[in-house]
Structure formats: structure tokens, C-alpha cells
XYZ file of C-alpha atoms in Angstrom:
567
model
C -17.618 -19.670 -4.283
C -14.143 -19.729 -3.703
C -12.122 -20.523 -0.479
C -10.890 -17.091 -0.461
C -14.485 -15.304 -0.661
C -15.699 -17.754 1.574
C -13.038 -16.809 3.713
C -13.903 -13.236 3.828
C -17.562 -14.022 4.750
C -16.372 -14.601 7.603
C -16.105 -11.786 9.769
C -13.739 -11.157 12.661
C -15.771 -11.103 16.169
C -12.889 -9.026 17.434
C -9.324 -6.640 16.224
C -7.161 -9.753 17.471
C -4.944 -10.384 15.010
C -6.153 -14.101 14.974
C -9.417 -13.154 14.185
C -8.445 -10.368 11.529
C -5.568 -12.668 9.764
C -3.180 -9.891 9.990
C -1.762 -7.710 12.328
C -2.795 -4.280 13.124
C 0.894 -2.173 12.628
C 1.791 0.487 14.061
C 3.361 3.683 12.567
C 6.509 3.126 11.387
C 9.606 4.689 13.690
C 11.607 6.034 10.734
C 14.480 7.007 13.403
C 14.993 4.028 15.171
C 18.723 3.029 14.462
C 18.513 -0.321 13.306
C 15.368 0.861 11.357
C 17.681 3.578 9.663
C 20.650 0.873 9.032
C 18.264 -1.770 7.690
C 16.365 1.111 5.446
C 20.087 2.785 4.106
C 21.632 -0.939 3.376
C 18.395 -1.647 0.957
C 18.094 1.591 -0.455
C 22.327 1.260 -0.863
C 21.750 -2.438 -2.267
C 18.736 -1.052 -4.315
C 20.934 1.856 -5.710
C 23.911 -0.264 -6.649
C 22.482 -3.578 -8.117
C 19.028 -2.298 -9.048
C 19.999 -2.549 -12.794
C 21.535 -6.065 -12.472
C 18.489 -7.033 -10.735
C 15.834 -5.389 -12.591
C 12.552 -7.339 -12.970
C 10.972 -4.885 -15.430
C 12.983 -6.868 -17.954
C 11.534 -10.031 -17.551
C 8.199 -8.767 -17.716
C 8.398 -8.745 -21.218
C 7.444 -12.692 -21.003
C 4.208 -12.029 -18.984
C 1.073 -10.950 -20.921
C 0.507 -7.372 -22.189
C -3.073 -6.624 -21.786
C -4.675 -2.944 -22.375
C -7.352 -2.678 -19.838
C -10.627 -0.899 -20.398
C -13.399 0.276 -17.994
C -16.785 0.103 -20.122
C -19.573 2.518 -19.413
C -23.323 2.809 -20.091
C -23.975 6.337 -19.919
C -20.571 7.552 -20.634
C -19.782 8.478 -16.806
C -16.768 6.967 -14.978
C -16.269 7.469 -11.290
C -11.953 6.232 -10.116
C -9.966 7.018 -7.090
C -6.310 7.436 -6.823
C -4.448 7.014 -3.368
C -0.647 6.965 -2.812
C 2.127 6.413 0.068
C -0.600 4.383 2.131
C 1.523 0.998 4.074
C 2.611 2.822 6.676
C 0.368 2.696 10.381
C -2.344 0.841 10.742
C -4.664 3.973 11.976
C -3.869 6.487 9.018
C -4.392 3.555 6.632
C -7.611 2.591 7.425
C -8.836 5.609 7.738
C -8.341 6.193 3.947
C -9.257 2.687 3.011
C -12.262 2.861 5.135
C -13.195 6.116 3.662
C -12.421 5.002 0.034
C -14.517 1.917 0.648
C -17.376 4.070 1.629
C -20.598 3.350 -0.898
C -20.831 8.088 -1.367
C -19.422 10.245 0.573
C -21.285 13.457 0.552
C -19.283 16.497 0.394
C -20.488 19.959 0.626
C -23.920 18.306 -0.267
C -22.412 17.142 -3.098
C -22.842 13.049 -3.509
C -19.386 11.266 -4.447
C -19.856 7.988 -5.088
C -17.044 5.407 -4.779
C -15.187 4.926 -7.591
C -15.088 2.043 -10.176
C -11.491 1.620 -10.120
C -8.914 2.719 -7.241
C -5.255 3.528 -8.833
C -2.291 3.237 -5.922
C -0.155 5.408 -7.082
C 2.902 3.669 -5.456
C 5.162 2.685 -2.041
C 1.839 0.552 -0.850
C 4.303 -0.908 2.199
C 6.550 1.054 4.624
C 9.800 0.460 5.773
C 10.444 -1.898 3.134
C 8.593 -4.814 0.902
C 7.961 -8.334 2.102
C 5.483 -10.906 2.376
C 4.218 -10.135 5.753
C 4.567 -5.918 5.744
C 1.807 -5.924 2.275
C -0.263 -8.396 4.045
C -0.057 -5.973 7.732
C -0.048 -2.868 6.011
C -1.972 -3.070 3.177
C -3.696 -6.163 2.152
C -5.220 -6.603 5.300
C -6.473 -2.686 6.041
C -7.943 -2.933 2.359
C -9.203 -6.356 2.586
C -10.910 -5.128 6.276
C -12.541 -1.955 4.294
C -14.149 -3.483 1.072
C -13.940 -7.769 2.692
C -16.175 -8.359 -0.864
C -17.539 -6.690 -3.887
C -20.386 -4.533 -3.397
C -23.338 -6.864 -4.466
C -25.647 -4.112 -6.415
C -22.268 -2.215 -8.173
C -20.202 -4.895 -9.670
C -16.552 -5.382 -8.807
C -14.281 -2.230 -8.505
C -10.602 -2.913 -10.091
C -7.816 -1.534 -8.427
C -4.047 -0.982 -10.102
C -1.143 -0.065 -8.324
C 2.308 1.382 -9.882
C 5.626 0.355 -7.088
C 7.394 3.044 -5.960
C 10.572 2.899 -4.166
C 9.686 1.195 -1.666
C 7.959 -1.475 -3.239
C 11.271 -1.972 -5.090
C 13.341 -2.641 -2.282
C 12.737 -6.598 -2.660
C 13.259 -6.273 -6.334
C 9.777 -5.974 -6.914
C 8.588 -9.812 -5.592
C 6.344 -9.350 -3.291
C 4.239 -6.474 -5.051
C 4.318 -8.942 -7.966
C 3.288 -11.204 -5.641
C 0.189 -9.599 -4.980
C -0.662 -7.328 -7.297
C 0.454 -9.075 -10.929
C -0.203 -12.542 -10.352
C -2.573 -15.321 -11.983
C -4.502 -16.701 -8.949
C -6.132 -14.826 -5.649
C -6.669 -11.731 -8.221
C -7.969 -9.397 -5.552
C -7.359 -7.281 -2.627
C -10.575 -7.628 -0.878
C -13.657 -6.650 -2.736
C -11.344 -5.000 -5.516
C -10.026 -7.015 -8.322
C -6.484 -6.489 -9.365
C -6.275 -7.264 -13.531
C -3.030 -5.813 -14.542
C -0.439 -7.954 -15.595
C 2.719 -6.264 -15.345
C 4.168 -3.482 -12.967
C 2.757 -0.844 -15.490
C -0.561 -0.464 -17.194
C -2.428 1.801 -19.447
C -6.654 1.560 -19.311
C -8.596 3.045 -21.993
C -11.453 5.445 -20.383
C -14.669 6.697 -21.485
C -14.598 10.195 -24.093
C -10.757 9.501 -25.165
C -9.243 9.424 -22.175
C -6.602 7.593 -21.053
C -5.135 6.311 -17.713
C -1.407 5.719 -18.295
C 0.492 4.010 -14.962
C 4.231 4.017 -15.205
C 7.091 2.092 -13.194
C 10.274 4.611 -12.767
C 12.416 1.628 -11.046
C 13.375 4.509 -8.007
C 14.139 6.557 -10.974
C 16.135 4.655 -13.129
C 15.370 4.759 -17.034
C 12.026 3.166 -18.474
C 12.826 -0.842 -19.523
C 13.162 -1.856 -23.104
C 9.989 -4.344 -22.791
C 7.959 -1.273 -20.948
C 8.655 1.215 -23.831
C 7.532 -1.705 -26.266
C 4.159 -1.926 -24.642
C 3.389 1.733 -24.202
C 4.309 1.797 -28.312
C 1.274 -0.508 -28.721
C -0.458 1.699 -26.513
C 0.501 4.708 -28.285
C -0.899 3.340 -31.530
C -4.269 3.879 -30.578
C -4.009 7.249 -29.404
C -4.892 9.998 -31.429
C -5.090 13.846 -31.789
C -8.509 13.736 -29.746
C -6.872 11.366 -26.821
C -6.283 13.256 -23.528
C -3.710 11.054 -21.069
C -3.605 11.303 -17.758
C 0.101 10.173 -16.710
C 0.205 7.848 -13.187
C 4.195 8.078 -11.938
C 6.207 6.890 -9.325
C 7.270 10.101 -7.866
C 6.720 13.991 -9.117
C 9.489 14.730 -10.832
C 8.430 18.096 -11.554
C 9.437 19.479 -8.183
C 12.461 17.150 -7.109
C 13.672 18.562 -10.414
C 14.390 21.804 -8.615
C 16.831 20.233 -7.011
C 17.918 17.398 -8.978
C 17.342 18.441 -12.835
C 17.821 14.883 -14.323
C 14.697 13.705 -11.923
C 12.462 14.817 -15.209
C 14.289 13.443 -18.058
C 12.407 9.866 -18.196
C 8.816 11.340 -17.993
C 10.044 14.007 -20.814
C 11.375 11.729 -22.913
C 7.995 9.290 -22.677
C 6.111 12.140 -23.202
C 8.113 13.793 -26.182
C 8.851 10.239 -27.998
C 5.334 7.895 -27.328
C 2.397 10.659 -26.503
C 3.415 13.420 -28.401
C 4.042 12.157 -32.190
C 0.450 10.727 -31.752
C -1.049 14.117 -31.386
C -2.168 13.114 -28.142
C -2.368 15.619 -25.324
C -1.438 14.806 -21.365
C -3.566 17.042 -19.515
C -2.722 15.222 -15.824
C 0.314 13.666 -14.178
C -0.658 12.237 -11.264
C 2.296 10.995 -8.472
C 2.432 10.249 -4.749
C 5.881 9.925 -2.940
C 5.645 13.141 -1.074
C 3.203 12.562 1.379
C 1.099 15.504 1.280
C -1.413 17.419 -1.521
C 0.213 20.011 -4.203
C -1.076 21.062 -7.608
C 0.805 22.806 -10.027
C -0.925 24.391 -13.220
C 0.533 25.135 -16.045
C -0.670 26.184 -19.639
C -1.355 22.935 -20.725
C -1.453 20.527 -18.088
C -2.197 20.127 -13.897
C 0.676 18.528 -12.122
C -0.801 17.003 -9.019
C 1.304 15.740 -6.232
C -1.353 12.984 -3.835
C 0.684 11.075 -1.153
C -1.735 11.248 1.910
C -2.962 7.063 2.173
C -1.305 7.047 5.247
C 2.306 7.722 5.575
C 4.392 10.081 7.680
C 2.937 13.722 7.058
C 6.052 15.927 4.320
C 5.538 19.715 5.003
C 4.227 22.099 2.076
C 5.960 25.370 3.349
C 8.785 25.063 1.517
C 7.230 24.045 -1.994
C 8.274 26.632 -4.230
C 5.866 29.023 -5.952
C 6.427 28.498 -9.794
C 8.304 26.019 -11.364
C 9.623 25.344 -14.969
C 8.997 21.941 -16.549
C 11.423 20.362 -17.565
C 14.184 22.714 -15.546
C 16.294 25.038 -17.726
C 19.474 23.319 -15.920
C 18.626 20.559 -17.712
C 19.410 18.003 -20.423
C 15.788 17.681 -21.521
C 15.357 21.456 -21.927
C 17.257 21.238 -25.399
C 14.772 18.621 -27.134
C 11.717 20.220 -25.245
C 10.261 23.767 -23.988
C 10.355 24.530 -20.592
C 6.941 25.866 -19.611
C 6.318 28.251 -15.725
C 4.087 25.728 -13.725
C 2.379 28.254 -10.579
C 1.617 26.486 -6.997
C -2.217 26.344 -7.173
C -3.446 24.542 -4.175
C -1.708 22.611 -1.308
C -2.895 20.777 2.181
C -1.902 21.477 4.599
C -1.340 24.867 3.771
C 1.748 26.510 4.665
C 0.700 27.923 8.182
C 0.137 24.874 9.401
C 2.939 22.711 7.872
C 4.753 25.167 9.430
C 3.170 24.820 13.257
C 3.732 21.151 12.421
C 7.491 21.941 11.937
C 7.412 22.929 15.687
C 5.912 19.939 16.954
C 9.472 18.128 16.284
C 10.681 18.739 19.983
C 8.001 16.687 21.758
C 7.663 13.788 19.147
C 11.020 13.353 18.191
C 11.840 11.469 21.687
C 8.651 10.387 22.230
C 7.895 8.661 18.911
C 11.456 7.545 18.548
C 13.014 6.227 21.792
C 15.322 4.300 20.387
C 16.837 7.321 18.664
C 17.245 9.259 21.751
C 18.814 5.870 23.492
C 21.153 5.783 20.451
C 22.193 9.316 21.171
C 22.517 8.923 24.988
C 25.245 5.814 24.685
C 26.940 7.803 22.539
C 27.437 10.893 24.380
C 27.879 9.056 27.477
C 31.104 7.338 25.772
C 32.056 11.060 24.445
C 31.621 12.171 27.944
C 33.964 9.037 29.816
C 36.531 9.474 26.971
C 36.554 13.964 27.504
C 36.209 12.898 31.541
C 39.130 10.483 31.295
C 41.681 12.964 29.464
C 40.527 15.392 31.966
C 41.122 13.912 34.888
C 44.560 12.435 34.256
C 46.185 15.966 33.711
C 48.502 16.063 30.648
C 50.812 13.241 31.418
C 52.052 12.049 27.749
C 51.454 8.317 28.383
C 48.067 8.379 30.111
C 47.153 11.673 27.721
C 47.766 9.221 24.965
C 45.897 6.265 26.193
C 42.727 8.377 26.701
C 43.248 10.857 24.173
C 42.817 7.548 21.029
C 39.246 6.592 22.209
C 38.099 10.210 22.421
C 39.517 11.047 18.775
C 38.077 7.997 17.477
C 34.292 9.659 19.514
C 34.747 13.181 18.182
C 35.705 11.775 14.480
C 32.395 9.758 14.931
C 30.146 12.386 16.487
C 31.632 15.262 13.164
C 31.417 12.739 10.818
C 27.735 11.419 11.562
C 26.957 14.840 11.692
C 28.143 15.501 8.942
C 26.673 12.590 7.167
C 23.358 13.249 8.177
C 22.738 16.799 6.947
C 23.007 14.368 3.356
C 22.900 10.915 3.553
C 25.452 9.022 0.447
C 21.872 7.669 -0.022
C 19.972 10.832 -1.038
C 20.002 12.244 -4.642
C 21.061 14.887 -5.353
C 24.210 17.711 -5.368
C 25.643 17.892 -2.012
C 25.812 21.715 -1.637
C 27.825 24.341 0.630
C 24.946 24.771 3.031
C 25.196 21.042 3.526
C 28.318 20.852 5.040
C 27.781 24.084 7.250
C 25.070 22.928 8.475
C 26.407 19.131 9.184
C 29.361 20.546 10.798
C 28.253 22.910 12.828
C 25.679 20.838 13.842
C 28.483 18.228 14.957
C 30.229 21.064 16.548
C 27.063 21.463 18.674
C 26.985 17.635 20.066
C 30.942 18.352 21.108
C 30.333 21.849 22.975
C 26.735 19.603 25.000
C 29.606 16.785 25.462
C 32.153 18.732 27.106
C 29.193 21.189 29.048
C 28.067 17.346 30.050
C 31.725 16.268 31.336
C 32.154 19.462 33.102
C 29.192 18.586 35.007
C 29.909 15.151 35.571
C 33.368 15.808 37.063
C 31.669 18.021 39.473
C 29.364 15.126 40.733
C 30.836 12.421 43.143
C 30.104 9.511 41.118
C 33.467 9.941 38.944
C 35.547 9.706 42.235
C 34.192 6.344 42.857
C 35.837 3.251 42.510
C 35.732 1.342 39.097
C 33.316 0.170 37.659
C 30.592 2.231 39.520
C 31.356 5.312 37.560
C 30.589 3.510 34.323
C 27.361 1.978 35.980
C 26.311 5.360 37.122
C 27.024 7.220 33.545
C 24.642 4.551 32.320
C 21.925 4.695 34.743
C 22.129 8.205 35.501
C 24.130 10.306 32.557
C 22.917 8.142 29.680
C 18.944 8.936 29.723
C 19.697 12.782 30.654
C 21.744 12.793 27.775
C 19.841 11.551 25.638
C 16.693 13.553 26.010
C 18.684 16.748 25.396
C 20.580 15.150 23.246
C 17.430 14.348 21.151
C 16.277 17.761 21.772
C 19.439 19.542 20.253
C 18.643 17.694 17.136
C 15.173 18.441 17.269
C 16.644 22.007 17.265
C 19.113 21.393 14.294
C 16.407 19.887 12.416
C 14.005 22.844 12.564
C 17.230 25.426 11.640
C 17.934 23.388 8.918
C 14.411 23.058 7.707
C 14.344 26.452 7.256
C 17.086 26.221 4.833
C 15.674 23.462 2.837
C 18.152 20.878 4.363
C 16.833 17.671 6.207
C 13.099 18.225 5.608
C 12.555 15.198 5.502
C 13.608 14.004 8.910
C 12.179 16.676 10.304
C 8.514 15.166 9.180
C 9.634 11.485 9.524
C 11.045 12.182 13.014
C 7.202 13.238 14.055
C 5.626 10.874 12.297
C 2.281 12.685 11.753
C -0.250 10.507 11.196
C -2.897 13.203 10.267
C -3.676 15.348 7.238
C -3.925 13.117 4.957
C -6.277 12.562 1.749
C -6.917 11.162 -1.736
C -8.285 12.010 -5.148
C -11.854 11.242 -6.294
C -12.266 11.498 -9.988
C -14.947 11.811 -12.332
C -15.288 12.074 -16.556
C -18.789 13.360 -17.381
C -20.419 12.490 -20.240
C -19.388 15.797 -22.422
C -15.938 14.230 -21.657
C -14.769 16.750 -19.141
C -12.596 15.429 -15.845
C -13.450 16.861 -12.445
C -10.709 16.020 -9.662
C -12.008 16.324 -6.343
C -9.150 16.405 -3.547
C -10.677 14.854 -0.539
C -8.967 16.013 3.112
C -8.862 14.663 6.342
C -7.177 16.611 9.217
C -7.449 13.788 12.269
C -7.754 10.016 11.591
C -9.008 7.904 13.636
C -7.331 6.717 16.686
C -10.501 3.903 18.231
C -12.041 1.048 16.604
C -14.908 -1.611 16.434
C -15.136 -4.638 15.176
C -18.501 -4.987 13.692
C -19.110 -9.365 13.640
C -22.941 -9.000 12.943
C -22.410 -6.816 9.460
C -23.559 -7.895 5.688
C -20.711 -9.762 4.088
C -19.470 -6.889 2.059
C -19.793 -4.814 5.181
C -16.173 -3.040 7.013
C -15.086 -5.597 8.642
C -13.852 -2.334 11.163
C -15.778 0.609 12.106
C -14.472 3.824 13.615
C -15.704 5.049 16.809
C -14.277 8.531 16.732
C -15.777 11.169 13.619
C -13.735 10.466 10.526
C -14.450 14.115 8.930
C -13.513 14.152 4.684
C -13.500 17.729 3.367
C -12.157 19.394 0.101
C -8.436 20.590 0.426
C -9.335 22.823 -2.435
C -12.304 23.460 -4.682
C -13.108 20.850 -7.440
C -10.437 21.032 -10.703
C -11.703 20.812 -14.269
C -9.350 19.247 -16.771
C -10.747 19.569 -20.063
């Protein structure tokens, strides 16, 4: 036995990190502001040397293996999760439930599946070492600690998304492509490069690709899916794993499709081969799209920050008409089929942005009480000294250099240089008016302040006093006003996604049990849970392949939808 397995056998008496080997995270704070400055400099860094840095290429020196899962009856049980690194609590309730020997639905029996697919940005804020050993290793290793001793050893594959690619891709090398330690708990991790395809029982295939945050497919990537394609025929059926669903952020940004069209028109296609499933996480929530030849199914619930469904639109066409793929291939109406949440409650959800935006992100509202508490000494200081020229002057530079700040930031964040995408009229409406907003609280805020005795005192108590007293009022309706912008700009398809990140929902989330019968038809079964769990056990007296963690609270798993056949 190895010093790793032997490792695992031994189970933690209690959730102290020293007894679990990792630590237990919690959700991530997407608005704290050195969070957001860390987060926009590697995305920035990603964006800008991503192709001098790109590790896809030297994968063409590692081995190329096509993978296989072998059957005896024909039947092949596999699971697909996505978007799972993020709090410890939303994690492991999907890993937990994943691990699970059946889970009975409806009456149903669904028994765990052979293989588990992660279908990408396995670590939240960004990749390292330490945040895949906190936020995923460890939750996976906690679920499944060793193989189940009467069903072999699952496999598990993972595809990086962008998140994982924030490092350049080392660490989920690291741990997912490597040589030695080939396993994440009880599951065994085979694949060999960042992409994989597996060969499946009655022709089907299980093609994973790596997008590289939506850059082109690699030279030595293309070569390998051109072996795969070789053995592909008119009677293969593919079901495509990507990075991201570039069906819908197509709507917006048309060139999003143009690498999965061009995969599928030049490799799949000449084969005779049909793709009857893309698969993709990235947006954290459940939608399926269904077209005349194919589901499009959009799984991001492992764990992350909840992304609303209200605004998904109704029918889309693959690829767009607006764009460059549309010449070499036909753009086929794809109609919204199924989503969770569903829309009424994605939109209640929307609502819930004025109590958790301070409260989940106090560092945010800080951030926005020091600034308006400057804004308000610099308005108080050219108010009080009349309209003398020198003094107007002296005061008048640091509050020009606060409003050009507070319009600009604004501005800024209604579409961050960051985010893809055209920057559109409604963008800069919204961002300035929104800025406009922060001035007219600033100078409601000064008018107040002059009225109060502390700005008669003598200096420095006034400062002292803004900060004690002005700065944590501020703040909190501060924070509130953008709560407010937020949800108006929500509704107009414009910071959506700080309106979810700001709450960070932790429930609602889900994953995708699959199953190919024998007569070769593929069931998807897309598994719901409303509340993870908040309270755990360690369990110290369990088998050794056991949960190493046990909820205490009812971890409920439901259908978001009835069962889909893909034939």
C-alpha cells in the first residue's frame, strides 16, 4: 500500500485543519478590494501574455493517450460537475453527494458514476498550490478518502477553465496531469494532458476540450483530436466537454463560438460523426438549450457563487448570424428548455443584494466609506472657505482629483477593460449616472456634516471624527446605493454578474448524472439542491472508504427538470 492510501486510512478525529490536512475555506468575497485588484491584475496578465505563456504548446511532448471506460453489460454510469473551488460548504455538499454509493431520486436508484468529468475553474479566486489543495483536493479527497472496495476505482478528468489558467496552468497540471500521486481521493486521475477524449460504450464519445480563457485551440491539441477523429465514424455520437458555453456568451460576444465551430466543422464533421451534447460550466447555474440536432447544456452548480437565469434569453441561433462562423456553417434556433433556478426565483435572489452586499463584503463597504469620507472633507473644505481664489484653489485640486475618481470608477465598473465584449451605449449611461449618484450622496453627506459641530473643531479632530463617525455611515449607504445600481442595471443586462458575486449565494446548486443504456441511448439526469449544508461531523470511527465528513443538517438532491434522452 502506498504512503498516500495509507495516509487516507487514516481518518481525521475532528474538522481541525491539522487533523483534515487542509483547511476548510470559506466562500470567496468576490468584492473585497484587494480581492478585485489581485483578480483584475491576473486576469489583465492572463489576457496580455497568455499566448507567450501558453502551456498547451508544450504539451505536445507529454504522452497522448485515448482513454476508454470498458463495460460488461454495455451500461456506463459518469458524472459531470463544474465551477466547484469556491466555499468549503457548497463544495462538499456536491462532493459529498457525488461520492454517495445511489442516490435515489423519485424512487428511481442512481448509482454513482464510474467516471466524474470537472468540467472546469476547480479553484476560486485564482490557481495555486494551496487554493486546489483547500478547495478542492481536500473536499474531494474528504468525500471519496479511497476507492470503493466492491466497485473498482472511479476515474475522474477535469478540463481548466479560466481560472485554472490564471497560473499558466501549473498547478492544475500539478494535480491533475502528472505521473505520480495519480488521484484525488478514491478517484484516479489518468489523463495526460489538459484535454482528453474517452471512448464510451455504443459509439459514444466523451470529448474534453481546453479553450485557454478563449483563445484559439493549440497546434499540438488539434493534432491529437485528428488521431481521435480517425476513429470516429458515421455511427459515433460525441458529446463535447468545454470550458465555457459559448453558445449564449455569443449573444453578446459573436466570436465566443468560432473555436468550438471550427472543431466541430473541421475534426467531427468530415468523419460523419454526429455531436449530440456540449456540455460546459462557467456560469454557475443549470440551462439547456435544444436544438434540432443537439442539447446545449450549461452545469456550473459544484459550488461557486449562484449566476441568475432570468435574463437567459429564450431562443438562440448557433453559431450567431453576426458572426464570422455563420458563412462556413448554418446557424440553427436553439429554444431555452429547462433552467434552475427558474426565473422567479433568480429573480427574488436579485433582491437579496441589499442585505448581503455589506454583510458578505465588508471590506467593500469600508472601501466605499474612506472614499466618500475624503469626497466629503474635500466638498466640506471648498465649502467652508467661501470662494476666495487662493484657498478655492487649494481645496478645489483634491476634490477634482475625488470627483474624477468617484465618475471614472463608476464608470469603469458598469464594464471592466477586463470583460469581453462591445462596450455599448447603455454602458456608459448607466456608469455615469451611476457616478453621478455617489456625487449628489457626497454633497447630501457634506451638507449634513457642516451642520454637525464636529467640523468647527479644532484640527485634527474633525478628520478623527469623519473617520470614526462619517466613514461607517457612509459606507453602509454607500454600499446600499450600489446595491441599488446593481439591481437597475441588472435589469438591463449590465453588471449581472456582480450583482450574483456581490451575494455570494451559496445555494442552488447541482450536477449532471449520466447514463448510456445498453440500446445505446444517453439519459442526463440534472440533479438539484436548493440549501447546502451549513453543520458538520467528523465521523473518526467510519470504514476506510467512508466520508471522512458527514452532514448534520438534510442535504435534499432533486431533479431540476425531468430526465433528457439524447439519442
Amino acid at each position: 500500500m502506498s504512503d498516500d492510501a495509507e495516509y487516507r486510512r487514516r481518518r481525521p478525529r475532528s474538522l481541525d485543519p491539522q487533523e483534515l490536512g487542509y483547511t476548510r475555506r470559506a466562500r470567496v468575497p468576490w468584492l473585497a478590494p484587494l480581492l478585485l485588484v489581485i483578480t483584475g491584475l491576473r486576469t489583465l496578465l492572463a489576457l496580455l501574455f497568455g499566448a507567450y505563456l501558453d502551456k498547451r504548446e508544450l504539451q505536445g511532448s507529454l504522452p497522448h493517450r485515448i482513454h476508454r471506460q470498458e463495460t460488461t453489460d454495455g451500461e456506463l454510469w459518469f458524472d459531470y460537475v463544474a465551477d466547484l473551488g469556491d466555499g468549503f460548504d457548497a463544495t462538499y455538499s456536491i462532493a459529498y453527494l457525488l461520492s454517495r454509493p445511489e442516490l435515489r431520486i423519485e424512487g428511481r436508484p442512481l448509482p454513482r458514476g464510474r467516471m466524474l468529468v470537472m468540467g472546469g475553474d476547480q479553484v476560486y479566486p485564482t490557481a495555486s498550490a494551496a487554493a486546489y489543495e483547500d478547495r478542492c483536493k481536500g473536499p474531494y479527497e474528504s468525500a471519496l478518502p479511497l476507492p470503493p472496495a466492491d466497485a473498482g476505482t472511479p476515474e475522474l478528468f477535469a478540463i481548466p477553465g479560466n481560472h485554472d489558467w490564471y497560473d499558466g496552468l501549473t498547478a492544475f497540471l500539478r494535480l491533475f496531469v502528472r505521473s505520480r500521486d495519480d488521484n484525488i481521493g478514491g478517484w484516479c486521475t489518468p489523463q495526460t494532458r489538459s484535454y482528453f477524449a474517452i471512448e464510451l460504450p455504443s459509439g459514444w464519445w466523451l470529448l474534453g476540450l481546453d479553450g485557454q480563457s478563449g483563445s484559439y485551440l493549440d497546434d499540438p491539441q488539434l493534432t491529437y483530436f485528428e488521431q481521435v477523429a480517425r476513429r470516429l465514424g458515421p455511427e459515433s455520437r460525441v458529446i463535447l466537454a468545454t470550458p465555457e458555453p459559448s453558445w449564449v456568451k455569443a449573444v453578446d460576444h459573436p466570436e465566443a463560438y468560432d473555436s468550438i465551430d471550427y472543431f466541430v466543422r473541421k475534426l467531427i464533421a468530415p468523419t460523419g460523426a454526429r455531436v449530440a451534447l456540449m456540455l460546459s460550466g462557467d456560469l454557475h447555474h443549470y440551462a439547456r438549450y435544444t436544438g434540432p440536432d443537439r442539447q446545449l447544456i450549461t452545469c456550473g452548480g459544484g459550488g461557486a457563487y449562484l449566476y441568475p437565469t432570468h435574463h437567459l434569453p429564450a431562443r438562440i441561433q448557433v453559431p450567431p448570424p453576426d458572426s464570422r462562423s455563420r458563412r462556413a456553417s448554418a446557424s440553427r434556433s436553439y429554444e431555452l428548455a429547462g433552467r434552475f433556478p427558474d426565473a422567479a426565483r433568480s429573480r427574488r435572489y436579485a433582491w437579496g443584494i441589499f442585505g448581503r452586499l455589506p454583510l458578505r463584503n465588508p471590506g467593500f463597504a469600508a472601501l466605499l466609506g474612506t472614499l466618500h469620507t475624503l469626497l466629503m472633507l474635500a466638498m466640506a473644505g471648498v465649502a467652508a472657505h467661501g470662494t476666495d481664489g487662493t484657498e478655492q484653489r487649494l481645496f478645489s485640486v483634491p476634490l477634482m482629483g475625488m470627483l474624477l475618481v468617484t465618475m471614472l470608477g463608476a464608470a469603469f465598473f458598469a464594464k471592466p477593460p477586463t470583460a469581453g465584449g462591445k462596450r455599448h451605449v447603455r454602458h456608459w449611461i448607466l456608469g455615469v449616472t451611476h457616478g453621478l449618484t455617489h456625487v449628489g450622496l457626497a454633497a447630501a453627506g457634506t451638507w449634513a456634516w457642516l451642520h454637525l459641530p464636529f467640523y468647527q473643531w479644532e484640527w485634527p479632530l474633525p478628520a478623527v471624527a469623519a473617520a470614526v463617525l462619517y466613514g461607517p455611515v457612509s459606507g453602509f449607504v454607500a454600499s446600499e446605493l450600489v446595491a441599488l445600481y446593481l439591481l437597475v442595471a441588472g435589469a438591463f443586462g449590465v453588471n449581472l454578474n456582480e450583482l450574483f458575486a456581490g451575494q455570494g449565494i451559496e445555494d442552488s446548486k447541482g450536477f449532471l448524472r449520466l447514463h448510456i443504456a445498453a440500446d445505446g441511448s444517453l439519459t442526463v439526469y440534472p440533479l438539484a439542491v436548493d440549501r447546502v449544508c451549513h453543520h458538520w461531523r467528523a465521523d473518526p470511527d467510519g470504514s476506510p472508504e467512508a466520508a471522512w465528513i458527514f452532514p448534520e443538517d438534510p442535504l435534499a438532491v432533486r431533479l431540476a427538470e425531468p430526465p433528457i434522452s439524447v439519442r
